[in-house]
Amino acid sequence: MAVETDCLFCKIVAKEIPAEIVHETDRTLAFRDINPQAPTHVLVITKGHHADAGAVADADEGLADEMLKAARTIARKEGVAEEGYRLVFNTGAAAGQTVFHAHLHVLGGRDLRWPPG
């Protein structure tokens, strides 16, 4: 599993930086966003370092699916699965990605309008 020594999310995976972990599998880790944009705002990351969603898609069979399954589990645990929730991958700086380690936002618990921003 690839790790970047200066990557914030790799440090969270390594437990060097604390986070409020809400779900974990062998290849994913989910924790609450420190700047939540909705009552439920959880980030699902890969434990191995992948720069963005495209890198996850190219990385290995089933990893992106595992992230989506983790998101669904979180939505159920958080009580937003029935009313609705949003999943967001920001891929690249122009799309708003600020941490270049693949992460999937799980947002819910309020009305989420379209377009998002």
Coordinates of C-alpha atoms in Angstrom, one line a residue:
M1 CA 0.0 0.0 0.0
A2 CA 1.6 3.3 -1.2
V3 CA 2.0 6.0 1.4
E4 CA 3.1 9.6 1.0
T5 CA 5.0 10.9 4.1
D6 CA 3.8 14.5 3.7
C7 CA 0.1 13.6 3.0
L8 CA -2.4 14.7 5.6
F9 CA -4.7 11.7 4.9
C10 CA -1.9 9.2 4.9
K11 CA -1.0 10.5 8.3
I12 CA -4.6 10.0 9.5
V13 CA -4.5 6.4 8.2
A14 CA -1.2 5.9 10.1
K15 CA -2.9 7.4 13.2
E16 CA -0.3 10.1 13.4
I17 CA -3.0 12.7 13.2
P18 CA -6.3 12.2 15.1
A19 CA -9.6 12.0 13.4
E20 CA -13.1 11.0 14.4
I21 CA -13.3 7.7 12.6
V22 CA -16.8 6.5 11.8
H23 CA -16.1 3.5 9.6
E24 CA -13.1 1.3 8.5
T25 CA -12.5 -1.6 6.2
D26 CA -9.2 -3.2 5.1
R27 CA -8.8 -0.7 2.3
T28 CA -10.9 2.4 3.3
L29 CA -11.1 4.7 6.3
A30 CA -14.0 7.2 6.9
F31 CA -13.9 10.1 9.3
R32 CA -15.8 13.3 10.0
D33 CA -14.8 16.4 8.0
I34 CA -13.3 19.1 10.3
N35 CA -15.1 21.8 8.3
P36 CA -18.6 20.2 7.7
Q37 CA -20.8 21.5 5.0
A38 CA -23.9 19.6 6.2
P39 CA -25.0 17.9 9.4
T40 CA -23.5 14.7 8.1
H41 CA -20.2 15.3 6.3
V42 CA -17.9 12.3 6.3
L43 CA -14.8 11.6 4.1
V44 CA -14.2 8.2 2.8
I45 CA -10.5 7.7 1.8
T46 CA -8.4 4.9 0.5
K47 CA -5.8 3.6 3.0
G48 CA -3.3 3.5 0.2
H49 CA -2.3 6.8 -1.4
H50 CA -4.1 7.6 -4.6
A51 CA -4.0 11.2 -5.7
D52 CA -7.6 11.5 -6.9
A53 CA -10.7 9.6 -8.1
G54 CA -9.1 8.9 -11.5
A55 CA -6.2 7.2 -9.8
V56 CA -8.5 5.1 -7.7
A57 CA -10.3 4.0 -10.9
D58 CA -7.0 3.0 -12.4
A59 CA -5.5 1.5 -9.2
D60 CA -7.1 -1.8 -8.9
E61 CA -10.3 -3.7 -9.5
G62 CA -13.0 -3.0 -6.8
L63 CA -11.4 -0.2 -4.9
A64 CA -13.8 2.5 -6.1
D65 CA -16.7 0.1 -5.5
E66 CA -15.4 -0.4 -1.9
M67 CA -15.5 3.4 -1.4
L68 CA -19.1 3.5 -2.6
K69 CA -20.1 0.6 -0.4
A70 CA -18.5 2.4 2.6
A71 CA -20.4 5.5 1.8
R72 CA -23.7 3.6 1.7
T73 CA -22.9 2.0 5.1
I74 CA -22.1 5.5 6.5
A75 CA -25.4 7.0 5.1
R76 CA -27.3 4.2 6.8
K77 CA -25.4 4.6 10.1
E78 CA -25.9 8.4 10.0
G79 CA -29.6 8.1 9.3
V80 CA -29.6 9.9 5.9
A81 CA -29.9 6.9 3.6
E82 CA -33.7 7.2 3.3
E83 CA -34.1 11.0 3.0
G84 CA -31.2 11.4 0.6
Y85 CA -27.5 12.1 0.6
R86 CA -24.8 13.4 -1.8
L87 CA -21.5 11.8 -2.8
V88 CA -18.8 14.1 -4.1
F89 CA -15.4 13.4 -5.6
N90 CA -13.4 16.6 -6.3
T91 CA -10.8 15.6 -8.8
G92 CA -8.1 18.2 -9.5
A93 CA -7.5 21.7 -8.2
A94 CA -10.0 23.3 -10.7
A95 CA -12.7 21.1 -9.2
G96 CA -11.9 22.2 -5.6
Q97 CA -9.6 19.4 -4.5
T98 CA -7.4 20.7 -1.8
V99 CA -6.0 17.4 -0.4
F100 CA -4.5 15.3 -3.1
H101 CA -5.4 12.0 -1.6
A102 CA -8.6 10.5 -3.1
H103 CA -11.5 11.2 -0.9
L104 CA -15.3 10.8 -1.3
H105 CA -17.5 13.3 0.6
V106 CA -20.7 11.9 2.1
L107 CA -23.1 14.8 2.7
G108 CA -26.6 14.7 4.2
G109 CA -29.0 15.8 6.9
R110 CA -30.1 19.0 5.1
D111 CA -31.6 20.0 1.8
L112 CA -28.8 19.9 -0.9
R113 CA -29.7 22.1 -3.8
W114 CA -28.4 21.9 -7.4
P115 CA -26.2 23.2 -8.7
P116 CA -23.8 22.7 -5.8
G117 CA -21.5 25.7 -6.3

